[in-house]
């Protein structure tokens, strides 16, 4: 294994042939009103969403990729709004798929339902924790009491034998709470902390995302604490670039610590007992991006590169999912970083990063444009500047 592969996990199979992970939005119905939701959730299920029969056929199509089969996440809206959820989980599990659930924390998220789904074969549950206190988290979710219910649900998830993933969406309003959220992530014994960097789409258009320099500082801080819990970033693939750069430095000549990272570091040191939270080997981030190892299927069966990139690639109602994933022009374009524009196209890390295509599209209307949330200056552009080009 090369040093790069130890720092960033590169998939062994061809991502042009099969995805690593598929997210299926089984319904858009949801009892919450989250301020940063990528979609306009609705109180009731859409009568045209994929039926049980449609869903089972879709799961069979995904399983037909063969080994290694894609991971499948059933999300929403709130997947627990579907009365056939256990049937879908059981069908997918029997077909050989590893099924994870991403429910909303509502009264539907009960121990008995979680136990039924565990019995049906679900292996992991992801819950959102967007702040370290009720005011922040409940403010995000639009419903009072969700923070406390989330902590209770996380303990139940672990008690039932699921792997627990906690998701945190970062904005200007809650970035200072990240060390406190980390403390909760560790206390709840989560297997993975997935940190989402706000894409200004859907309801998220009304929130304030971080500037590129702030994103960079948060990514470096996440790398600082990655020896405490496995970390995944969503819509910030340049975390992989940061990991490679930090590995190359090997602790020598560390990048300058800006004010935000300094604040996050200081808060972390106060919160984490070095004896209680002993470092562990960091888990390498995985080289997956929108349309490149990743695909999103909405409640109506439309396939997208990701849930934050609203460019349709096809519909599973009209053609097999595998054909869409392999042949759709938008997905093929996203798998070819040589076609990216600006700094992303010139970047020496473009093969392992590629930038957030969702941020590029949200800010420019071009999914192949450079990622405005990354402040890295590619070596080629710096060298050109040195020569007056």
Tab-separated table of C-alpha atoms in Angstrom:
chain	number	residue	atom	x	y	z
A	1	UNK	CA	0.000	0.000	0.000
A	2	UNK	CA	1.379	3.413	-0.982
A	3	UNK	CA	1.654	6.351	1.404
A	4	UNK	CA	-1.146	8.088	-0.513
A	5	UNK	CA	-3.443	5.078	-0.126
A	6	UNK	CA	-2.768	5.013	3.599
A	7	UNK	CA	-3.728	8.686	3.807
A	8	UNK	CA	-6.709	8.584	1.426
A	9	UNK	CA	-8.614	5.375	0.821
A	10	UNK	CA	-8.879	4.758	-2.916
A	11	UNK	CA	-11.553	2.336	-4.080
A	12	UNK	CA	-10.282	-0.856	-5.624
A	13	UNK	CA	-13.126	-1.143	-8.116
A	14	UNK	CA	-13.763	1.091	-11.121
A	15	UNK	CA	-16.087	3.913	-10.042
A	16	UNK	CA	-17.162	4.338	-13.666
A	17	UNK	CA	-18.522	0.794	-13.514
A	18	UNK	CA	-20.285	0.799	-10.135
A	19	UNK	CA	-20.964	3.222	-7.279
A	20	UNK	CA	-19.585	2.769	-3.796
A	21	UNK	CA	-22.696	4.213	-2.139
A	22	UNK	CA	-26.270	4.910	-3.260
A	23	UNK	CA	-28.598	7.204	-1.328
A	24	UNK	CA	-32.306	6.565	-1.944
A	25	UNK	CA	-34.758	9.211	-0.748
A	26	UNK	CA	-37.634	6.810	-0.133
A	27	UNK	CA	-40.051	9.662	0.642
A	28	UNK	CA	-39.984	13.412	1.008
A	29	UNK	CA	-42.548	13.403	3.812
A	30	UNK	CA	-41.105	14.610	7.113
A	31	UNK	CA	-42.395	15.956	10.415
A	32	UNK	CA	-39.509	18.410	10.803
A	33	UNK	CA	-38.920	21.765	9.124
A	34	UNK	CA	-35.127	21.916	8.979
A	35	UNK	CA	-33.671	25.307	8.121
A	36	UNK	CA	-30.843	23.844	6.037
A	37	UNK	CA	-32.742	21.050	4.243
A	38	UNK	CA	-31.644	20.515	0.637
A	39	UNK	CA	-35.281	19.670	-0.234
A	40	UNK	CA	-38.682	21.137	0.454
A	41	UNK	CA	-39.983	18.379	2.697
A	42	UNK	CA	-43.753	17.875	2.798
A	43	UNK	CA	-46.088	16.758	5.604
A	44	UNK	CA	-47.591	13.867	3.608
A	45	UNK	CA	-46.192	11.265	1.242
A	46	UNK	CA	-46.280	11.989	-2.487
A	47	UNK	CA	-48.646	9.488	-4.161
A	48	UNK	CA	-46.224	9.219	-7.077
A	49	UNK	CA	-43.185	8.184	-5.038
A	50	UNK	CA	-41.680	4.769	-5.828
A	51	UNK	CA	-43.997	1.996	-4.651
A	52	UNK	CA	-42.958	-1.033	-2.637
A	53	UNK	CA	-42.717	-3.026	-5.873
A	54	UNK	CA	-40.716	-0.260	-7.547
A	55	UNK	CA	-38.417	-0.051	-4.531
A	56	UNK	CA	-37.769	-3.792	-4.404
A	57	UNK	CA	-36.966	-3.764	-8.119
A	58	UNK	CA	-34.574	-0.870	-7.580
A	59	UNK	CA	-32.818	-2.678	-4.736
A	60	UNK	CA	-32.467	-5.751	-6.951
A	61	UNK	CA	-30.911	-3.560	-9.656
A	62	UNK	CA	-28.396	-2.169	-7.184
A	63	UNK	CA	-27.572	-5.653	-5.889
A	64	UNK	CA	-27.036	-6.823	-9.477
A	65	UNK	CA	-23.775	-4.841	-9.599
A	66	UNK	CA	-22.318	-7.817	-7.766
A	67	UNK	CA	-19.456	-7.850	-5.302
A	68	UNK	CA	-18.521	-5.402	-3.934
A	69	UNK	CA	-22.138	-4.272	-3.863
A	70	UNK	CA	-22.846	-0.595	-3.221
A	71	UNK	CA	-23.788	0.525	0.264
A	72	UNK	CA	-27.412	1.709	0.342
A	73	UNK	CA	-28.760	4.466	2.595
A	74	UNK	CA	-32.521	4.893	2.893
A	75	UNK	CA	-33.172	8.545	3.631
A	76	UNK	CA	-35.857	11.191	3.190
A	77	UNK	CA	-37.589	13.368	4.187
A	78	UNK	CA	-38.059	10.826	6.907
A	79	UNK	CA	-37.887	7.191	5.746
A	80	UNK	CA	-39.845	6.198	8.850
A	81	UNK	CA	-42.893	7.809	7.214
A	82	UNK	CA	-43.082	4.734	4.944
A	83	UNK	CA	-45.070	1.844	6.445
A	84	UNK	CA	-43.269	-0.597	4.125
A	85	UNK	CA	-39.785	0.393	5.314
A	86	UNK	CA	-39.123	-2.919	7.075
A	87	UNK	CA	-40.190	-4.777	3.927
A	88	UNK	CA	-37.761	-2.727	1.830
A	89	UNK	CA	-34.940	-3.278	4.310
A	90	UNK	CA	-35.575	-7.015	4.432
A	91	UNK	CA	-35.702	-7.260	0.642
A	92	UNK	CA	-32.455	-5.325	0.175
A	93	UNK	CA	-30.699	-7.259	2.906
A	94	UNK	CA	-31.783	-10.588	1.418
A	95	UNK	CA	-30.393	-9.417	-1.929
A	96	UNK	CA	-26.995	-8.961	-0.285
A	97	UNK	CA	-27.028	-5.197	0.245
A	98	UNK	CA	-25.735	-3.436	3.340
A	99	UNK	CA	-28.619	-1.146	4.340
A	100	UNK	CA	-28.311	1.980	6.471
A	101	UNK	CA	-31.077	4.305	7.648
A	102	UNK	CA	-31.104	8.099	7.924
A	103	UNK	CA	-34.281	8.943	9.843
A	104	UNK	CA	-35.527	12.210	11.229
A	105	UNK	CA	-35.930	12.364	14.992
A	106	UNK	CA	-39.695	12.478	15.353
A	107	UNK	CA	-42.211	10.456	17.402
A	108	UNK	CA	-42.005	7.815	14.647
A	109	UNK	CA	-38.438	6.993	15.713
A	110	UNK	CA	-39.272	4.495	18.438
A	111	UNK	CA	-37.296	1.671	19.970
A	112	UNK	CA	-39.790	-0.890	18.700
A	113	UNK	CA	-39.534	0.330	15.094
A	114	UNK	CA	-35.730	0.466	15.303
A	115	UNK	CA	-35.722	-3.083	16.671
A	116	UNK	CA	-37.993	-4.260	13.837
A	117	UNK	CA	-35.701	-2.702	11.234
A	118	UNK	CA	-32.629	-4.191	12.902
A	119	UNK	CA	-34.297	-7.587	12.717
A	120	UNK	CA	-35.044	-6.926	9.037
A	121	UNK	CA	-31.324	-6.467	8.413
A	122	UNK	CA	-30.496	-2.757	8.725
A	123	UNK	CA	-26.925	-2.323	9.932
A	124	UNK	CA	-26.391	1.401	10.581
A	125	UNK	CA	-28.335	4.529	11.509
A	126	UNK	CA	-27.287	8.129	10.974
A	127	UNK	CA	-28.736	10.934	13.074
A	128	UNK	CA	-28.196	14.659	12.791
A	129	UNK	CA	-26.631	16.663	15.613
A	130	UNK	CA	-26.248	20.240	14.449
A	131	UNK	CA	-25.394	21.910	17.708
A	132	UNK	CA	-24.170	21.314	21.230
A	133	UNK	CA	-27.308	22.638	22.890
A	134	UNK	CA	-31.078	22.656	22.315
A	135	UNK	CA	-31.148	26.276	21.163
A	136	UNK	CA	-28.901	25.591	18.193
A	137	UNK	CA	-30.066	22.127	17.199
A	138	UNK	CA	-33.781	22.704	17.743
A	139	UNK	CA	-33.442	25.987	15.891
A	140	UNK	CA	-32.051	24.072	12.916
A	141	UNK	CA	-34.767	21.439	13.065
A	142	UNK	CA	-37.684	23.807	13.579
A	143	UNK	CA	-39.173	21.719	16.406
A	144	UNK	CA	-38.569	22.128	20.129
A	145	UNK	CA	-37.256	19.115	22.032
A	146	UNK	CA	-35.494	17.410	19.106
A	147	UNK	CA	-32.029	17.847	20.660
A	148	UNK	CA	-32.863	15.795	23.753
A	149	UNK	CA	-34.750	13.258	21.650
A	150	UNK	CA	-31.735	12.884	19.365
A	151	UNK	CA	-29.425	12.040	22.263
A	152	UNK	CA	-31.938	9.458	23.493
A	153	UNK	CA	-32.321	8.011	19.991
A	154	UNK	CA	-28.550	7.739	19.568
A	155	UNK	CA	-28.279	5.709	22.777
A	156	UNK	CA	-31.103	3.437	21.640
A	157	UNK	CA	-29.461	2.931	18.259
A	158	UNK	CA	-26.230	1.824	19.910
A	159	UNK	CA	-28.074	-0.343	22.421
A	160	UNK	CA	-29.797	-2.242	19.586
A	161	UNK	CA	-26.479	-3.063	17.951
A	162	UNK	CA	-26.497	-0.605	15.052
A	163	UNK	CA	-23.447	1.315	13.924
A	164	UNK	CA	-24.118	4.960	14.763
A	165	UNK	CA	-23.187	7.818	12.461
A	166	UNK	CA	-23.727	11.409	13.570
A	167	UNK	CA	-24.112	14.160	10.979
A	168	UNK	CA	-23.409	17.842	11.572
A	169	UNK	CA	-24.092	20.624	9.088
A	170	UNK	CA	-21.661	23.509	9.531
A	171	UNK	CA	-22.680	27.132	9.023
A	172	UNK	CA	-21.379	30.451	10.293
A	173	UNK	CA	-23.924	30.239	13.117
A	174	UNK	CA	-22.765	26.957	14.669
A	175	UNK	CA	-19.105	26.548	13.688
A	176	UNK	CA	-17.879	27.610	17.149
A	177	UNK	CA	-19.829	24.710	18.692
A	178	UNK	CA	-17.961	22.011	16.769
A	179	UNK	CA	-15.674	21.019	19.681
A	180	UNK	CA	-18.729	20.602	21.929
A	181	UNK	CA	-20.450	18.552	19.235
A	182	UNK	CA	-17.321	16.413	18.995
A	183	UNK	CA	-17.516	15.804	22.736
A	184	UNK	CA	-21.094	14.541	22.271
A	185	UNK	CA	-20.045	12.392	19.295
A	186	UNK	CA	-17.426	10.708	21.477
A	187	UNK	CA	-19.750	10.357	24.466
A	188	UNK	CA	-22.349	8.642	22.269
A	189	UNK	CA	-19.704	6.271	20.917
A	190	UNK	CA	-20.450	7.061	17.276
A	191	UNK	CA	-18.563	5.051	14.677
A	192	UNK	CA	-18.405	7.962	12.233
A	193	UNK	CA	-18.825	11.732	12.355
A	194	UNK	CA	-19.983	13.130	9.024
A	195	UNK	CA	-19.493	16.883	8.768
A	196	UNK	CA	-21.597	18.575	6.083
A	197	UNK	CA	-20.515	21.920	4.645
A	198	UNK	CA	-23.645	23.902	3.855
A	199	UNK	CA	-24.588	24.092	0.176
A	200	UNK	CA	-26.807	27.145	-0.503
A	201	UNK	CA	-29.643	25.181	-2.055
A	202	UNK	CA	-33.210	24.432	-0.943
A	203	UNK	CA	-33.941	26.002	2.434
A	204	UNK	CA	-30.187	26.332	2.975
A	205	UNK	CA	-30.202	29.406	0.725
A	206	UNK	CA	-31.279	31.439	3.769
A	207	UNK	CA	-28.323	30.374	5.944
A	208	UNK	CA	-24.754	31.673	5.906
A	209	UNK	CA	-22.053	29.249	4.773
A	210	UNK	CA	-18.402	29.562	5.729
A	211	UNK	CA	-15.944	31.457	3.560
A	212	UNK	CA	-13.236	29.436	1.827
A	213	UNK	CA	-10.572	30.428	4.365
A	214	UNK	CA	-12.875	29.353	7.211
A	215	UNK	CA	-13.615	26.042	5.493
A	216	UNK	CA	-9.869	25.467	5.232
A	217	UNK	CA	-9.380	26.088	8.951
A	218	UNK	CA	-12.242	23.764	9.882
A	219	UNK	CA	-10.830	21.035	7.628
A	220	UNK	CA	-7.436	21.336	9.311
A	221	UNK	CA	-9.114	21.195	12.727
A	222	UNK	CA	-11.035	18.089	11.673
A	223	UNK	CA	-7.718	16.550	10.683
A	224	UNK	CA	-6.357	17.543	14.117
A	225	UNK	CA	-9.111	15.554	15.866
A	226	UNK	CA	-9.385	12.669	13.400
A	227	UNK	CA	-7.405	10.486	15.794
A	228	UNK	CA	-10.405	10.574	18.161
A	229	UNK	CA	-13.187	9.483	15.780
A	230	UNK	CA	-13.509	8.513	12.125
A	231	UNK	CA	-14.429	11.636	10.149
A	232	UNK	CA	-16.110	12.040	6.786
A	233	UNK	CA	-16.770	15.362	5.109
A	234	UNK	CA	-19.732	15.963	2.816
A	235	UNK	CA	-19.431	18.629	0.116
A	236	UNK	CA	-15.838	19.290	1.172
A	237	UNK	CA	-13.774	16.729	-0.741
A	238	UNK	CA	-10.718	18.931	-0.258
A	239	UNK	CA	-10.462	17.327	3.175
A	240	UNK	CA	-8.622	14.607	1.245
A	241	UNK	CA	-6.228	17.214	-0.124
A	242	UNK	CA	-5.654	18.499	3.407
A	243	UNK	CA	-4.953	14.951	4.619
A	244	UNK	CA	-2.382	14.407	1.859
A	245	UNK	CA	-0.719	17.745	2.510
A	246	UNK	CA	-0.536	17.113	6.249
A	247	UNK	CA	0.882	13.627	5.676
A	248	UNK	CA	3.558	15.077	3.403
A	249	UNK	CA	4.545	17.538	6.124
A	250	UNK	CA	4.639	14.708	8.696
A	251	UNK	CA	4.359	17.212	11.551
A	252	UNK	CA	7.124	19.456	10.183
A	253	UNK	CA	6.241	22.904	8.925
A	254	UNK	CA	2.551	22.702	9.856
A	255	UNK	CA	0.325	25.267	8.072
A	256	UNK	CA	-0.238	28.528	9.909
A	257	UNK	CA	-3.010	28.304	12.489
A	258	UNK	CA	-5.656	30.932	11.768
A	259	UNK	CA	-7.970	32.493	14.359
A	260	UNK	CA	-10.871	30.074	13.787
A	261	UNK	CA	-8.715	26.957	14.040
A	262	UNK	CA	-6.980	28.416	17.071
A	263	UNK	CA	-10.372	28.952	18.724
A	264	UNK	CA	-11.512	25.419	17.860
A	265	UNK	CA	-8.243	23.946	19.143
A	266	UNK	CA	-8.428	25.839	22.423
A	267	UNK	CA	-12.023	24.732	23.012
A	268	UNK	CA	-11.122	21.135	22.174
A	269	UNK	CA	-8.256	21.074	24.646
A	270	UNK	CA	-10.567	22.276	27.423
A	271	UNK	CA	-13.244	19.691	26.634
A	272	UNK	CA	-11.337	16.488	25.948
A	273	UNK	CA	-9.494	14.689	28.705
A	274	UNK	CA	-6.291	13.309	27.122
A	275	UNK	CA	-6.475	10.220	29.356
A	276	UNK	CA	-10.138	9.474	28.701
A	277	UNK	CA	-9.899	10.199	24.964
A	278	UNK	CA	-6.709	8.504	23.898
A	279	UNK	CA	-5.737	9.017	20.256
A	280	UNK	CA	-6.279	6.182	17.773
A	281	UNK	CA	-5.017	5.775	14.208
A	282	UNK	CA	-7.083	8.078	11.955
A	283	UNK	CA	-9.324	6.394	9.379
A	284	UNK	CA	-8.317	7.573	5.886
A	285	UNK	CA	-11.038	9.581	4.106
A	286	UNK	CA	-12.438	7.791	1.063
A	287	UNK	CA	-12.060	9.019	-2.508
A	288	UNK	CA	-15.726	9.363	-3.517
A	289	UNK	CA	-17.454	12.337	-5.095
A	290	UNK	CA	-20.730	13.283	-6.774
A	291	UNK	CA	-21.287	10.901	-9.674
A	292	UNK	CA	-17.933	9.276	-8.982
A	293	UNK	CA	-18.734	6.400	-6.687
A	294	UNK	CA	-21.808	8.213	-5.367
A	295	UNK	CA	-25.368	8.543	-6.661
A	296	UNK	CA	-28.661	9.853	-5.285
A	297	UNK	CA	-32.149	8.630	-6.209
A	298	UNK	CA	-35.091	10.789	-5.220
A	299	UNK	CA	-38.547	9.680	-4.078
A	300	UNK	CA	-39.878	9.744	-7.637
A	301	UNK	CA	-37.052	7.614	-9.027
A	302	UNK	CA	-34.949	10.361	-10.615
A	303	UNK	CA	-31.196	9.827	-10.381
A	304	UNK	CA	-28.851	12.699	-9.495
A	305	UNK	CA	-25.084	12.924	-8.914
A	306	UNK	CA	-25.875	13.882	-5.302
A	307	UNK	CA	-28.749	15.240	-3.273
A	308	UNK	CA	-27.191	18.706	-3.415
A	309	UNK	CA	-26.648	18.732	-7.201
A	310	UNK	CA	-30.101	18.967	-8.842
A	311	UNK	CA	-29.136	17.864	-12.357
A	312	UNK	CA	-31.143	14.825	-13.406
A	313	UNK	CA	-29.245	11.928	-14.948
A	314	UNK	CA	-32.250	9.719	-15.709
A	315	UNK	CA	-35.124	7.846	-14.096
A	316	UNK	CA	-35.163	4.300	-12.751
A	317	UNK	CA	-38.775	4.107	-13.939
A	318	UNK	CA	-37.529	4.182	-17.527
A	319	UNK	CA	-34.162	2.419	-17.473
A	320	UNK	CA	-32.039	0.290	-15.163
A	321	UNK	CA	-30.098	2.195	-12.525
A	322	UNK	CA	-26.809	0.636	-13.689
A	323	UNK	CA	-27.291	2.019	-17.210
A	324	UNK	CA	-27.959	5.497	-15.850
A	325	UNK	CA	-24.962	5.414	-13.530
A	326	UNK	CA	-22.564	4.195	-16.215
A	327	UNK	CA	-23.789	6.146	-19.230
A	328	UNK	CA	-25.553	9.381	-18.228
A	329	UNK	CA	-23.608	12.314	-19.747
A	330	UNK	CA	-23.626	14.377	-16.531
A	331	UNK	CA	-22.246	11.471	-14.487
A	332	UNK	CA	-19.582	10.696	-17.085
A	333	UNK	CA	-18.541	14.355	-17.109
A	334	UNK	CA	-18.256	14.441	-13.323
A	335	UNK	CA	-15.939	11.433	-13.438
A	336	UNK	CA	-13.511	13.248	-15.744
A	337	UNK	CA	-11.680	15.937	-13.750
A	338	UNK	CA	-9.730	16.985	-16.842
A	339	UNK	CA	-12.925	18.762	-17.890
A	340	UNK	CA	-13.214	20.811	-14.708
A	341	UNK	CA	-12.759	24.553	-14.953
A	342	UNK	CA	-10.656	27.074	-13.072
A	343	UNK	CA	-8.427	25.978	-10.218
A	344	UNK	CA	-10.093	22.562	-9.909
A	345	UNK	CA	-9.140	21.679	-13.483
A	346	UNK	CA	-5.544	22.795	-12.927
A	347	UNK	CA	-5.167	21.281	-9.448
A	348	UNK	CA	-2.599	18.594	-8.744
A	349	UNK	CA	-5.148	16.989	-6.396
A	350	UNK	CA	-7.988	16.894	-8.928
A	351	UNK	CA	-7.942	13.098	-9.284
A	352	UNK	CA	-8.339	12.481	-5.550
A	353	UNK	CA	-10.435	15.542	-4.684
A	354	UNK	CA	-12.236	17.123	-7.616
A	355	UNK	CA	-13.862	19.818	-5.487
A	356	UNK	CA	-17.489	20.056	-4.460
A	357	UNK	CA	-19.487	19.925	-7.668
A	358	UNK	CA	-22.567	21.013	-5.704
A	359	UNK	CA	-20.926	24.200	-4.449
A	360	UNK	CA	-19.652	24.906	-7.955
A	361	UNK	CA	-23.138	24.540	-9.411
A	362	UNK	CA	-24.903	26.452	-6.619
A	363	UNK	CA	-22.695	29.495	-7.070
A	364	UNK	CA	-22.023	29.495	-10.834
A	365	UNK	CA	-24.656	27.320	-12.479
A	366	UNK	CA	-21.861	25.141	-13.897
A	367	UNK	CA	-21.260	21.767	-12.188
A	368	UNK	CA	-17.794	21.587	-13.763
A	369	UNK	CA	-16.621	24.997	-12.532
A	370	UNK	CA	-14.069	25.454	-9.764
A	371	UNK	CA	-15.180	24.952	-6.180
A	372	UNK	CA	-15.451	28.394	-4.541
A	373	UNK	CA	-15.160	26.899	-1.040
A	374	UNK	CA	-11.575	25.747	-1.623
A	375	UNK	CA	-8.761	28.270	-1.255
A	376	UNK	CA	-5.939	26.029	-2.530
A	377	UNK	CA	-3.826	27.530	-5.294
A	378	UNK	CA	-2.711	24.732	-7.656
A	379	UNK	CA	1.015	24.323	-8.119
A	380	UNK	CA	0.703	24.877	-11.868
A	381	UNK	CA	-0.940	28.276	-11.427
A	382	UNK	CA	1.667	29.353	-8.892
A	383	UNK	CA	4.484	28.278	-11.202
A	384	UNK	CA	2.865	30.132	-14.084
A	385	UNK	CA	2.625	33.229	-11.933
A	386	UNK	CA	6.289	32.937	-10.967
A	387	UNK	CA	7.197	33.122	-14.652
A	388	UNK	CA	4.941	36.044	-15.349
A	389	UNK	CA	2.511	33.992	-17.400
